[in-house]
Amino acid sequence: MLRVAVVGSGPSGVYTAQTLVERDPGVLVDVLDRLPCPYGLVRYGVAPDHEKIKSLQNNLRTVLEHERIRFLGGVQVGARGVPAARLQELYHAVVYCVGAATDRHLGIPGEDLPGSWSATRFVSWYSAHPDAVDDGFVRGARSAVVIGVGNVAVDVTRILARGADELSPTDMPQAALSALAASQVTDVHMVGRRGPSQARFTTKELRELGTLPGAEVRVDPAELALDPAYTDPSELPAVPRRNVEVLRGWAALPPGEAPRRIRLRFFLRPVELLADGGRVGAVRFERTVPDGRGGVVGTGRFEEIEAQLVLRSVGYRGVPVEGLPFDEATGTVPNDAGRVAPGVYVAGWIKRGPTGVIGTNRPCAKETVMSLLEDAPVLAFADVPDDPLPALRALGLAPVEWAGWQAIERAEAELGASLGRGVVKLPDWQSLLTAAQAADSAV
């Protein structure tokens, strides 16, 4: 009987657990997570108005309810939790699926001014991540700049431009909904340093911006025309080609009079955030042009865009994992097909970097599991407890088991009903843990 700990309950962790129990009929898997709730970025990273993607939770739930898989939330691995070395004594193997936990920085003056935030921090707030705080993101803001042209940038742009009536049916926490309902933001500028043919958003996400009630998309045809592929996108891969076609359609439309405007800007590189009254008041950009090799070069011409709110969406980066080697250049744990050392493995973004979509984690997890199972005949000789749970509790931990998570779900449904809404997420550690403890008192 092989006991495996999977650290992280997002898609990469759940797919790893699923592959393990499918490939080995004798393996038992504990899926550990620092948070009392499962599903990782599917719960705390997917925009609340994207119900179809959020429904992936139902698939992940089916895996975590498997008879040989156990969810243990509220278990910190490393500092202030169970030491990595101790975890390896409790299990035959440990697989780290901890993602890429920090944001990349712009590295420009003024980046740390009040009013300038990472997009991830904004997403965590409106997704009710228990570590999030209300930083007054939209308070006093009239114009917002989103730096980046990937799907996260599109998400935060869309949330800023949506009306309260459209957000109320979602599971967004009540405080975030109230703040966005009171928002005075009328202009949202999403800005990329390269051209439309090199943007990272998907066409489905892009098109959604043009369907928002009370908002219109504006694009400058002259700016788009700087992209060599804009005039004839036929040679582009499918997604960039469709993106360019959508943008061409918007560029041909005359300006409207909608109360909110989404302005898509290209070939602008941020060089400085400018202060106004002690907080961000504008972003200074340098105009760029293609360099003929897939990149851009600056032109020495500058432009300022007013912004009382700046959201930086320029990528994620992994952080070191206690006891594991770490490649600072790539932000990943060095590995061979997921194997760090016999008994220690990685999967997901901490293995390969922040690339791909949710489904990319399936083959990634499978590769790691195959490496683990190759080592299994030797790993099985290790003397580990029949059940690691008492040892975890002896360390002062109070793992939230599946019944505790179900109690959280019930509490969120009850909160939503009391507010005249659907399910509404509990937004903080205390309310989550209090709800989870209700499961214990009911036993």
CSV table of C-alpha atoms in Angstrom, one decimal, residues 15 349 352 355-365:
chain,number,residue,atom,x,y,z
A,15,TYR,CA,-5.3,15.5,-11.7
A,349,TRP,CA,3.3,25.5,-12.7
A,352,ARG,CA,7.0,23.8,-15.9
A,355,THR,CA,2.1,28.2,-19.1
A,356,GLY,CA,-0.9,26.6,-20.7
A,357,VAL,CA,-4.5,26.3,-19.8
A,358,ILE,CA,-6.3,24.3,-17.1
A,359,GLY,CA,-6.3,21.2,-19.3
A,360,THR,CA,-2.5,21.4,-19.8
A,361,ASN,CA,-2.2,20.1,-16.2
A,362,ARG,CA,-3.6,16.6,-17.2
A,363,PRO,CA,-0.6,15.4,-19.3
A,364,CYS,CA,1.8,17.2,-16.9
A,365,ALA,CA,0.3,15.3,-14.0
